[in-house]
């Protein structure tokens, strides 16, 4: 039996990687899923094709995030598409997944890098949430994709880690605010997951083995490892969990 039949979901950054896997799983469970993407139209359409082959329903919305007007650009298309599918304006499940990484140690960081990473990874999720709450029904679900870099020190990615730390704090505060409406707000912190974001770190078999060894399971995570957790958090089965930052790093640095 499908757990999300009749629900609507928005997954940011669903053209590739973890976001694509999340969109596929939510659609498999019956949610009409908005596949957001930034620039990679071909990849976004491939996500839609996969969902369609799996019997799910989805549509694409394009918006560059972290720039002025980004939320309205996204929402204009989202509401239009929901109406075409005889749905909306409610979004039952919002997954803040889109983000960028950016390696820089303390001596190399710049105000420009700080502003850019915070704009995409923190400011946009916050204001997307603010916009989504206008139409998020009681019992809705908010899931923020954070990073294990908030628990494990990665001085080579100091700003990236800070952007995700802020997301965890946002998760906690908002969970209290929205609890009376039975809206749950949770964050997930993946460790290394095999996506484009870190493929440069897996460019030799030795490097790939070293990354895998971070996990107590001695393998790198797959996007589906995260998508299954998101699907649980999106479902009614997770109704008693809120305000949590769930470690999903395959037991990295236990
Ligand atoms: P990815 O493969 O690099 O994909 C990023 C996705 O976000 C793409 O769909 C991309 O759209 C979209 N995106 C990025 N910047 C955007 C912008 N400015 N405007 C609009 N869309 C934008 O990333 P991933 O590895 O799947 O990561 C997904 C999430 O997991 C992120 O929040 C990341 O921080 C987190 N995470 C990943 C890992 C890991 O090891 N991979 C570990 C911990 C946490 P386009 O394709 O259109 O460019």
PDB file of C-alpha atoms and ligand atoms in Angstrom:
ATOM      1  CA  UNK A   1       0.000   0.000   0.000  1.00  0.00           C
ATOM      2  CA  UNK A   2       1.322   3.462  -0.941  1.00  0.00           C
ATOM      3  CA  UNK A   3       1.918   5.788   1.997  1.00  0.00           C
ATOM      4  CA  UNK A   4       1.688   9.187   0.249  1.00  0.00           C
ATOM      5  CA  UNK A   5      -1.281   8.813  -2.076  1.00  0.00           C
ATOM      6  CA  UNK A   6      -3.079  12.150  -2.499  1.00  0.00           C
ATOM      7  CA  UNK A   7      -0.145  14.187  -1.174  1.00  0.00           C
ATOM      8  CA  UNK A   8       1.891  16.811  -3.006  1.00  0.00           C
ATOM      9  CA  UNK A   9       5.637  17.242  -2.584  1.00  0.00           C
ATOM     10  CA  UNK A  10       8.305  19.705  -3.635  1.00  0.00           C
ATOM     11  CA  UNK A  11      11.917  18.534  -3.778  1.00  0.00           C
ATOM     12  CA  UNK A  12      14.516  21.175  -4.542  1.00  0.00           C
ATOM     13  CA  UNK A  13      17.563  20.095  -6.542  1.00  0.00           C
ATOM     14  CA  UNK A  14      15.844  16.977  -7.858  1.00  0.00           C
ATOM     15  CA  UNK A  15      17.510  16.893 -11.270  1.00  0.00           C
ATOM     16  CA  UNK A  16      20.447  14.874  -9.976  1.00  0.00           C
ATOM     17  CA  UNK A  17      21.942  13.027  -7.018  1.00  0.00           C
ATOM     18  CA  UNK A  18      20.123  12.748  -3.720  1.00  0.00           C
ATOM     19  CA  UNK A  19      17.250  15.000  -4.802  1.00  0.00           C
ATOM     20  CA  UNK A  20      16.472  12.794  -7.801  1.00  0.00           C
ATOM     21  CA  UNK A  21      16.375   9.695  -5.578  1.00  0.00           C
ATOM     22  CA  UNK A  22      14.093  11.488  -3.102  1.00  0.00           C
ATOM     23  CA  UNK A  23      11.706  12.636  -5.832  1.00  0.00           C
ATOM     24  CA  UNK A  24      11.545   9.096  -7.238  1.00  0.00           C
ATOM     25  CA  UNK A  25      10.766   7.532  -3.841  1.00  0.00           C
ATOM     26  CA  UNK A  26       8.101  10.107  -2.929  1.00  0.00           C
ATOM     27  CA  UNK A  27       6.452   9.617  -6.316  1.00  0.00           C
ATOM     28  CA  UNK A  28       6.661   5.835  -5.935  1.00  0.00           C
ATOM     29  CA  UNK A  29       4.692   6.266  -2.702  1.00  0.00           C
ATOM     30  CA  UNK A  30       1.996   8.151  -4.580  1.00  0.00           C
ATOM     31  CA  UNK A  31       2.870  11.827  -4.048  1.00  0.00           C
ATOM     32  CA  UNK A  32       2.467  14.220  -6.966  1.00  0.00           C
ATOM     33  CA  UNK A  33       6.041  15.481  -6.959  1.00  0.00           C
ATOM     34  CA  UNK A  34       7.498  18.782  -8.126  1.00  0.00           C
ATOM     35  CA  UNK A  35      11.020  18.169  -9.437  1.00  0.00           C
ATOM     36  CA  UNK A  36      12.872  21.437  -8.977  1.00  0.00           C
ATOM     37  CA  UNK A  37      16.117  22.095 -10.844  1.00  0.00           C
ATOM     38  CA  UNK A  38      18.478  24.975 -11.474  1.00  0.00           C
ATOM     39  CA  UNK A  39      20.182  24.640 -14.845  1.00  0.00           C
ATOM     40  CA  UNK A  40      20.253  21.013 -15.885  1.00  0.00           C
ATOM     41  CA  UNK A  41      17.039  20.632 -17.857  1.00  0.00           C
ATOM     42  CA  UNK A  42      18.086  17.362 -19.461  1.00  0.00           C
ATOM     43  CA  UNK A  43      18.775  15.783 -16.082  1.00  0.00           C
ATOM     44  CA  UNK A  44      15.472  17.079 -14.693  1.00  0.00           C
ATOM     45  CA  UNK A  45      13.605  15.537 -17.604  1.00  0.00           C
ATOM     46  CA  UNK A  46      15.406  12.261 -17.019  1.00  0.00           C
ATOM     47  CA  UNK A  47      14.118  12.349 -13.419  1.00  0.00           C
ATOM     48  CA  UNK A  48      10.595  12.850 -14.802  1.00  0.00           C
ATOM     49  CA  UNK A  49      11.040   9.948 -17.236  1.00  0.00           C
ATOM     50  CA  UNK A  50      12.181   7.627 -14.463  1.00  0.00           C
ATOM     51  CA  UNK A  51       9.215   8.619 -12.296  1.00  0.00           C
ATOM     52  CA  UNK A  52       6.815   8.088 -15.156  1.00  0.00           C
ATOM     53  CA  UNK A  53       8.309   4.623 -15.894  1.00  0.00           C
ATOM     54  CA  UNK A  54       7.823   3.773 -12.215  1.00  0.00           C
ATOM     55  CA  UNK A  55       4.149   4.730 -12.405  1.00  0.00           C
ATOM     56  CA  UNK A  56       4.495   8.007 -10.490  1.00  0.00           C
ATOM     57  CA  UNK A  57       3.329  11.527 -11.234  1.00  0.00           C
ATOM     58  CA  UNK A  58       5.676  14.507 -11.378  1.00  0.00           C
ATOM     59  CA  UNK A  59       6.424  17.773 -13.133  1.00  0.00           C
ATOM     60  CA  UNK A  60       9.480  20.023 -13.359  1.00  0.00           C
ATOM     61  CA  UNK A  61       9.962  23.581 -12.094  1.00  0.00           C
ATOM     62  CA  UNK A  62      13.050  25.583 -12.933  1.00  0.00           C
ATOM     63  CA  UNK A  63      14.534  28.318 -10.742  1.00  0.00           C
ATOM     64  CA  UNK A  64      18.049  29.396  -9.948  1.00  0.00           C
ATOM     65  CA  UNK A  65      18.143  29.575  -6.155  1.00  0.00           C
ATOM     66  CA  UNK A  66      20.150  32.047  -4.098  1.00  0.00           C
ATOM     67  CA  UNK A  67      19.361  35.026  -6.347  1.00  0.00           C
ATOM     68  CA  UNK A  68      16.771  37.796  -5.929  1.00  0.00           C
ATOM     69  CA  UNK A  69      13.256  36.690  -6.878  1.00  0.00           C
ATOM     70  CA  UNK A  70      14.141  32.976  -6.754  1.00  0.00           C
ATOM     71  CA  UNK A  71      11.226  31.918  -4.544  1.00  0.00           C
ATOM     72  CA  UNK A  72       8.606  33.695  -6.646  1.00  0.00           C
ATOM     73  CA  UNK A  73      10.091  32.279  -9.864  1.00  0.00           C
ATOM     74  CA  UNK A  74       9.758  28.801  -8.390  1.00  0.00           C
ATOM     75  CA  UNK A  75       6.302  29.349  -6.891  1.00  0.00           C
ATOM     76  CA  UNK A  76       4.765  30.850 -10.026  1.00  0.00           C
ATOM     77  CA  UNK A  77       5.567  27.655 -11.950  1.00  0.00           C
ATOM     78  CA  UNK A  78       4.715  25.421  -9.020  1.00  0.00           C
ATOM     79  CA  UNK A  79       1.204  26.802  -8.563  1.00  0.00           C
ATOM     80  CA  UNK A  80       0.584  26.781 -12.300  1.00  0.00           C
ATOM     81  CA  UNK A  81       1.623  23.141 -12.560  1.00  0.00           C
ATOM     82  CA  UNK A  82      -0.351  22.109  -9.484  1.00  0.00           C
ATOM     83  CA  UNK A  83      -3.458  23.712 -10.974  1.00  0.00           C
ATOM     84  CA  UNK A  84      -2.878  21.794 -14.241  1.00  0.00           C
ATOM     85  CA  UNK A  85      -2.849  18.614 -12.165  1.00  0.00           C
ATOM     86  CA  UNK A  86      -6.050  19.743 -10.374  1.00  0.00           C
ATOM     87  CA  UNK A  87      -4.104  20.149  -7.147  1.00  0.00           C
ATOM     88  CA  UNK A  88      -2.822  22.889  -4.905  1.00  0.00           C
ATOM     89  CA  UNK A  89      -2.061  25.405  -3.832  1.00  0.00           C
ATOM     90  CA  UNK A  90      -1.071  23.173  -0.891  1.00  0.00           C
ATOM     91  CA  UNK A  91       2.282  21.462  -0.733  1.00  0.00           C
ATOM     92  CA  UNK A  92       2.122  18.720   1.908  1.00  0.00           C
ATOM     93  CA  UNK A  93       5.821  17.811   1.865  1.00  0.00           C
ATOM     94  CA  UNK A  94       8.711  20.220   1.346  1.00  0.00           C
ATOM     95  CA  UNK A  95      12.217  18.817   0.982  1.00  0.00           C
ATOM     96  CA  UNK A  96      14.954  21.444   1.067  1.00  0.00           C
ATOM     97  CA  UNK A  97      17.670  19.523  -0.724  1.00  0.00           C
ATOM     98  CA  UNK A  98      19.381  21.818  -3.263  1.00  0.00           C
ATOM     99  CA  UNK A  99      22.757  23.052  -2.086  1.00  0.00           C
ATOM    100  CA  UNK A 100      26.284  23.705  -3.248  1.00  0.00           C
ATOM    101  CA  UNK A 101      29.571  22.763  -1.674  1.00  0.00           C
ATOM    102  CA  UNK A 102      32.624  24.958  -1.659  1.00  0.00           C
ATOM    103  CA  UNK A 103      35.939  23.979  -0.243  1.00  0.00           C
ATOM    104  CA  UNK A 104      37.954  26.634   1.509  1.00  0.00           C
ATOM    105  CA  UNK A 105      39.923  26.754   4.727  1.00  0.00           C
ATOM    106  CA  UNK A 106      39.815  29.727   7.076  1.00  0.00           C
ATOM    107  CA  UNK A 107      42.729  31.517   5.354  1.00  0.00           C
ATOM    108  CA  UNK A 108      41.198  31.130   1.891  1.00  0.00           C
ATOM    109  CA  UNK A 109      37.582  32.044   2.506  1.00  0.00           C
ATOM    110  CA  UNK A 110      36.189  35.279   1.074  1.00  0.00           C
ATOM    111  CA  UNK A 111      33.088  37.351   1.811  1.00  0.00           C
ATOM    112  CA  UNK A 112      31.848  36.493  -1.706  1.00  0.00           C
ATOM    113  CA  UNK A 113      32.102  32.739  -1.073  1.00  0.00           C
ATOM    114  CA  UNK A 114      30.408  33.183   2.305  1.00  0.00           C
ATOM    115  CA  UNK A 115      27.511  35.150   0.787  1.00  0.00           C
ATOM    116  CA  UNK A 116      27.065  32.730  -2.115  1.00  0.00           C
ATOM    117  CA  UNK A 117      27.042  29.570  -0.007  1.00  0.00           C
ATOM    118  CA  UNK A 118      24.756  31.060   2.616  1.00  0.00           C
ATOM    119  CA  UNK A 119      22.418  32.409  -0.083  1.00  0.00           C
ATOM    120  CA  UNK A 120      21.909  28.991  -1.711  1.00  0.00           C
ATOM    121  CA  UNK A 121      22.234  26.667   1.281  1.00  0.00           C
ATOM    122  CA  UNK A 122      20.579  28.659   4.081  1.00  0.00           C
ATOM    123  CA  UNK A 123      18.770  31.825   3.024  1.00  0.00           C
ATOM    124  CA  UNK A 124      16.797  30.198   0.203  1.00  0.00           C
ATOM    125  CA  UNK A 125      15.617  27.219   2.299  1.00  0.00           C
ATOM    126  CA  UNK A 126      14.507  29.644   5.033  1.00  0.00           C
ATOM    127  CA  UNK A 127      12.498  31.875   2.709  1.00  0.00           C
ATOM    128  CA  UNK A 128      11.193  28.944   0.715  1.00  0.00           C
ATOM    129  CA  UNK A 129       9.841  27.602   3.990  1.00  0.00           C
ATOM    130  CA  UNK A 130       8.296  30.960   4.804  1.00  0.00           C
ATOM    131  CA  UNK A 131       6.541  30.951   1.405  1.00  0.00           C
ATOM    132  CA  UNK A 132       5.518  27.305   1.618  1.00  0.00           C
ATOM    133  CA  UNK A 133       3.921  27.827   5.032  1.00  0.00           C
ATOM    134  CA  UNK A 134       1.238  29.990   3.454  1.00  0.00           C
ATOM    135  CA  UNK A 135      -0.193  26.816   1.950  1.00  0.00           C
ATOM    136  CA  UNK A 136       1.252  24.001   4.063  1.00  0.00           C
ATOM    137  CA  UNK A 137      -1.671  22.107   5.582  1.00  0.00           C
ATOM    138  CA  UNK A 138      -1.792  20.898   9.169  1.00  0.00           C
ATOM    139  CA  UNK A 139       0.027  17.575   9.370  1.00  0.00           C
ATOM    140  CA  UNK A 140       2.524  18.677   6.703  1.00  0.00           C
ATOM    141  CA  UNK A 141       6.149  17.656   6.540  1.00  0.00           C
ATOM    142  CA  UNK A 142       9.338  19.705   6.242  1.00  0.00           C
ATOM    143  CA  UNK A 143      12.610  17.860   5.674  1.00  0.00           C
ATOM    144  CA  UNK A 144      15.925  19.676   5.426  1.00  0.00           C
ATOM    145  CA  UNK A 145      18.927  17.920   3.913  1.00  0.00           C
ATOM    146  CA  UNK A 146      21.846  18.969   6.065  1.00  0.00           C
ATOM    147  CA  UNK A 147      25.274  17.309   6.361  1.00  0.00           C
ATOM    148  CA  UNK A 148      27.344  15.203   8.737  1.00  0.00           C
ATOM    149  CA  UNK A 149      29.848  18.058   8.413  1.00  0.00           C
ATOM    150  CA  UNK A 150      27.842  19.663  11.229  1.00  0.00           C
ATOM    151  CA  UNK A 151      28.958  16.854  13.593  1.00  0.00           C
ATOM    152  CA  UNK A 152      32.384  16.014  12.192  1.00  0.00           C
ATOM    153  CA  UNK A 153      35.027  18.714  11.771  1.00  0.00           C
ATOM    154  CA  UNK A 154      35.864  19.485   8.135  1.00  0.00           C
ATOM    155  CA  UNK A 155      38.040  22.598   8.309  1.00  0.00           C
ATOM    156  CA  UNK A 156      38.500  22.411   4.529  1.00  0.00           C
ATOM    157  CA  UNK A 157      34.775  23.183   4.080  1.00  0.00           C
ATOM    158  CA  UNK A 158      34.218  25.613   6.901  1.00  0.00           C
ATOM    159  CA  UNK A 159      31.552  27.823   5.309  1.00  0.00           C
ATOM    160  CA  UNK A 160      29.631  24.879   3.837  1.00  0.00           C
ATOM    161  CA  UNK A 161      29.545  23.272   7.292  1.00  0.00           C
ATOM    162  CA  UNK A 162      28.326  26.537   8.822  1.00  0.00           C
ATOM    163  CA  UNK A 163      25.487  26.818   6.286  1.00  0.00           C
ATOM    164  CA  UNK A 164      24.298  23.356   7.285  1.00  0.00           C
ATOM    165  CA  UNK A 165      24.677  24.072  10.993  1.00  0.00           C
ATOM    166  CA  UNK A 166      22.292  26.982  10.529  1.00  0.00           C
ATOM    167  CA  UNK A 167      19.843  24.633   8.806  1.00  0.00           C
ATOM    168  CA  UNK A 168      19.887  22.340  11.851  1.00  0.00           C
ATOM    169  CA  UNK A 169      19.142  25.305  14.119  1.00  0.00           C
ATOM    170  CA  UNK A 170      16.318  26.398  11.840  1.00  0.00           C
ATOM    171  CA  UNK A 171      14.910  22.857  12.003  1.00  0.00           C
ATOM    172  CA  UNK A 172      14.800  22.898  15.810  1.00  0.00           C
ATOM    173  CA  UNK A 173      13.200  26.327  16.135  1.00  0.00           C
ATOM    174  CA  UNK A 174      10.607  25.768  13.454  1.00  0.00           C
ATOM    175  CA  UNK A 175       9.600  22.391  14.872  1.00  0.00           C
ATOM    176  CA  UNK A 176       8.487  24.124  18.061  1.00  0.00           C
ATOM    177  CA  UNK A 177       6.655  26.826  16.123  1.00  0.00           C
ATOM    178  CA  UNK A 178       4.747  24.355  13.945  1.00  0.00           C
ATOM    179  CA  UNK A 179       4.136  21.548  16.444  1.00  0.00           C
ATOM    180  CA  UNK A 180       0.646  22.785  17.383  1.00  0.00           C
ATOM    181  CA  UNK A 181      -0.317  22.256  13.733  1.00  0.00           C
ATOM    182  CA  UNK A 182       1.097  18.715  13.684  1.00  0.00           C
ATOM    183  CA  UNK A 183       3.639  19.788  11.100  1.00  0.00           C
ATOM    184  CA  UNK A 184       6.919  17.965  11.660  1.00  0.00           C
ATOM    185  CA  UNK A 185      10.277  19.538  10.836  1.00  0.00           C
ATOM    186  CA  UNK A 186      13.378  17.364  10.693  1.00  0.00           C
ATOM    187  CA  UNK A 187      16.861  17.433   9.222  1.00  0.00           C
ATOM    188  CA  UNK A 188      18.963  14.578   7.867  1.00  0.00           C
ATOM    189  CA  UNK A 189      22.754  14.638   7.884  1.00  0.00           C
ATOM    190  CA  UNK A 190      24.258  12.399   5.187  1.00  0.00           C
ATOM    191  CA  UNK A 191      27.911  11.430   5.138  1.00  0.00           C
ATOM    192  CA  UNK A 192      29.588  10.750   1.792  1.00  0.00           C
ATOM    193  CA  UNK A 193      26.959   9.860  -0.785  1.00  0.00           C
ATOM    194  CA  UNK A 194      27.949   9.005  -4.355  1.00  0.00           C
ATOM    195  CA  UNK A 195      26.811  12.035  -6.365  1.00  0.00           C
ATOM    196  CA  UNK A 196      28.332  14.679  -8.626  1.00  0.00           C
ATOM    197  CA  UNK A 197      29.020  16.803  -5.537  1.00  0.00           C
ATOM    198  CA  UNK A 198      31.965  14.650  -4.481  1.00  0.00           C
ATOM    199  CA  UNK A 199      32.945  12.673  -7.581  1.00  0.00           C
ATOM    200  CA  UNK A 200      36.276  14.538  -7.678  1.00  0.00           C
ATOM    201  CA  UNK A 201      37.054  12.844  -4.348  1.00  0.00           C
ATOM    202  CA  UNK A 202      36.488   9.361  -5.839  1.00  0.00           C
ATOM    203  CA  UNK A 203      38.662   9.721  -8.921  1.00  0.00           C
ATOM    204  CA  UNK A 204      40.982   6.787  -8.160  1.00  0.00           C
ATOM    205  CA  UNK A 205      40.130   3.367  -6.696  1.00  0.00           C
ATOM    206  CA  UNK A 206      42.306   4.175  -3.684  1.00  0.00           C
ATOM    207  CA  UNK A 207      40.513   7.470  -3.051  1.00  0.00           C
ATOM    208  CA  UNK A 208      37.147   5.730  -3.398  1.00  0.00           C
ATOM    209  CA  UNK A 209      38.211   3.063  -0.876  1.00  0.00           C
ATOM    210  CA  UNK A 210      39.346   5.728   1.557  1.00  0.00           C
ATOM    211  CA  UNK A 211      35.989   7.483   1.336  1.00  0.00           C
ATOM    212  CA  UNK A 212      34.158   4.194   1.854  1.00  0.00           C
ATOM    213  CA  UNK A 213      36.245   3.506   4.962  1.00  0.00           C
ATOM    214  CA  UNK A 214      34.713   6.551   6.686  1.00  0.00           C
ATOM    215  CA  UNK A 215      31.537   4.509   7.168  1.00  0.00           C
ATOM    216  CA  UNK A 216      31.401   1.676   9.660  1.00  0.00           C
ATOM    217  CA  UNK A 217      29.725  -0.302   6.841  1.00  0.00           C
ATOM    218  CA  UNK A 218      32.821   0.259   4.679  1.00  0.00           C
ATOM    219  CA  UNK A 219      30.969   1.626   1.673  1.00  0.00           C
ATOM    220  CA  UNK A 220      29.970   5.023   0.347  1.00  0.00           C
ATOM    221  CA  UNK A 221      26.335   5.903   0.713  1.00  0.00           C
ATOM    222  CA  UNK A 222      23.947   5.845  -2.216  1.00  0.00           C
ATOM    223  CA  UNK A 223      21.255   8.469  -2.872  1.00  0.00           C
ATOM    224  CA  UNK A 224      18.607   5.823  -2.146  1.00  0.00           C
ATOM    225  CA  UNK A 225      20.013   5.450   1.400  1.00  0.00           C
ATOM    226  CA  UNK A 226      18.873   9.018   2.057  1.00  0.00           C
ATOM    227  CA  UNK A 227      15.698   8.864  -0.046  1.00  0.00           C
ATOM    228  CA  UNK A 228      14.322   5.995   2.062  1.00  0.00           C
ATOM    229  CA  UNK A 229      14.785   8.024   5.253  1.00  0.00           C
ATOM    230  CA  UNK A 230      13.112  11.055   3.692  1.00  0.00           C
ATOM    231  CA  UNK A 231      10.193   8.876   2.627  1.00  0.00           C
ATOM    232  CA  UNK A 232       9.771   7.659   6.195  1.00  0.00           C
ATOM    233  CA  UNK A 233       9.903  11.235   7.541  1.00  0.00           C
ATOM    234  CA  UNK A 234       7.352  12.291   4.921  1.00  0.00           C
ATOM    235  CA  UNK A 235       4.927   9.561   5.963  1.00  0.00           C
ATOM    236  CA  UNK A 236       2.446   9.337   8.800  1.00  0.00           C
ATOM    237  CA  UNK A 237       4.651   6.675  10.428  1.00  0.00           C
ATOM    238  CA  UNK A 238       7.065   9.431  11.550  1.00  0.00           C
ATOM    239  CA  UNK A 239       4.369  11.599  13.187  1.00  0.00           C
ATOM    240  CA  UNK A 240       6.013  11.488  16.656  1.00  0.00           C
ATOM    241  CA  UNK A 241       9.419  12.718  15.449  1.00  0.00           C
ATOM    242  CA  UNK A 242      10.071  16.427  15.138  1.00  0.00           C
ATOM    243  CA  UNK A 243      12.870  18.920  15.687  1.00  0.00           C
ATOM    244  CA  UNK A 244      15.463  16.215  15.113  1.00  0.00           C
ATOM    245  CA  UNK A 245      18.677  16.126  13.168  1.00  0.00           C
ATOM    246  CA  UNK A 246      19.004  12.498  12.089  1.00  0.00           C
ATOM    247  CA  UNK A 247      22.498  11.240  11.433  1.00  0.00           C
ATOM    248  CA  UNK A 248      22.455   9.346   8.132  1.00  0.00           C
ATOM    249  CA  UNK A 249      26.148   8.910   7.597  1.00  0.00           C
ATOM    250  CA  UNK A 250      26.371   5.111   7.686  1.00  0.00           C
ATOM    251  CA  UNK A 251      28.063   5.331  11.049  1.00  0.00           C
ATOM    252  CA  UNK A 252      30.800   7.697   9.955  1.00  0.00           C
ATOM    253  CA  UNK A 253      33.369   8.426  12.679  1.00  0.00           C
ATOM    254  CA  UNK A 254      31.352   6.702  15.394  1.00  0.00           C
TER     255      UNK A 254
HETATM  256  P1  LIG B   1      24.383  17.401  -6.492  1.00  0.00           P
HETATM  257  O1  LIG B   1      24.500  16.040  -7.066  1.00  0.00           O
HETATM  258  O2  LIG B   1      25.472  18.379  -6.711  1.00  0.00           O
HETATM  259  O3  LIG B   1      22.986  18.030  -7.022  1.00  0.00           O
HETATM  260  C1  LIG B   1      22.637  19.311  -6.604  1.00  0.00           C
HETATM  261  C2  LIG B   1      21.217  19.624  -7.002  1.00  0.00           C
HETATM  262  O4  LIG B   1      20.887  20.926  -6.511  1.00  0.00           O
HETATM  263  C3  LIG B   1      21.015  19.668  -8.507  1.00  0.00           C
HETATM  264  O5  LIG B   1      19.709  19.230  -8.798  1.00  0.00           O
HETATM  265  C4  LIG B   1      21.159  21.155  -8.836  1.00  0.00           C
HETATM  266  O6  LIG B   1      20.399  21.581  -9.962  1.00  0.00           O
HETATM  267  C5  LIG B   1      20.580  21.802  -7.582  1.00  0.00           C
HETATM  268  N1  LIG B   1      21.165  23.114  -7.319  1.00  0.00           N
HETATM  269  C6  LIG B   1      22.391  23.368  -6.813  1.00  0.00           C
HETATM  270  N2  LIG B   1      22.582  24.693  -6.723  1.00  0.00           N
HETATM  271  C7  LIG B   1      21.464  25.283  -7.188  1.00  0.00           C
HETATM  272  C8  LIG B   1      21.055  26.634  -7.356  1.00  0.00           C
HETATM  273  N3  LIG B   1      21.832  27.666  -7.014  1.00  0.00           N
HETATM  274  N4  LIG B   1      19.836  26.873  -7.862  1.00  0.00           N
HETATM  275  C9  LIG B   1      19.030  25.851  -8.206  1.00  0.00           C
HETATM  276  N5  LIG B   1      19.357  24.556  -8.075  1.00  0.00           N
HETATM  277  C10 LIG B   1      20.556  24.270  -7.581  1.00  0.00           C
HETATM  278  O7  LIG B   1      24.163  17.363  -4.913  1.00  0.00           O
HETATM  279  P2  LIG B   1      23.898  16.117  -3.948  1.00  0.00           P
HETATM  280  O8  LIG B   1      25.204  15.486  -3.634  1.00  0.00           O
HETATM  281  O9  LIG B   1      22.788  15.284  -4.467  1.00  0.00           O
HETATM  282  O10 LIG B   1      23.452  16.877  -2.611  1.00  0.00           O
HETATM  283  C11 LIG B   1      22.087  17.032  -2.259  1.00  0.00           C
HETATM  284  C12 LIG B   1      22.026  17.539  -0.835  1.00  0.00           C
HETATM  285  O11 LIG B   1      22.685  16.622   0.050  1.00  0.00           O
HETATM  286  C13 LIG B   1      22.702  18.896  -0.597  1.00  0.00           C
HETATM  287  O12 LIG B   1      21.957  19.620   0.342  1.00  0.00           O
HETATM  288  C14 LIG B   1      24.039  18.510  -0.012  1.00  0.00           C
HETATM  289  O13 LIG B   1      24.600  19.543   0.767  1.00  0.00           O
HETATM  290  C15 LIG B   1      23.643  17.321   0.838  1.00  0.00           C
HETATM  291  N6  LIG B   1      24.742  16.426   1.141  1.00  0.00           N
HETATM  292  C16 LIG B   1      25.379  15.733   0.158  1.00  0.00           C
HETATM  293  C17 LIG B   1      26.422  14.872   0.503  1.00  0.00           C
HETATM  294  C18 LIG B   1      27.145  14.058  -0.526  1.00  0.00           C
HETATM  295  O14 LIG B   1      28.116  13.386  -0.165  1.00  0.00           O
HETATM  296  N7  LIG B   1      26.737  14.065  -1.776  1.00  0.00           N
HETATM  297  C19 LIG B   1      26.810  14.734   1.837  1.00  0.00           C
HETATM  298  C20 LIG B   1      26.157  15.484   2.819  1.00  0.00           C
HETATM  299  C21 LIG B   1      25.112  16.319   2.461  1.00  0.00           C
HETATM  300  P3  LIG B   1      20.989  21.458 -11.489  1.00  0.00           P
HETATM  301  O15 LIG B   1      21.215  20.010 -11.712  1.00  0.00           O
HETATM  302  O16 LIG B   1      19.924  21.993 -12.368  1.00  0.00           O
HETATM  303  O17 LIG B   1      22.260  22.230 -11.502  1.00  0.00           O
END
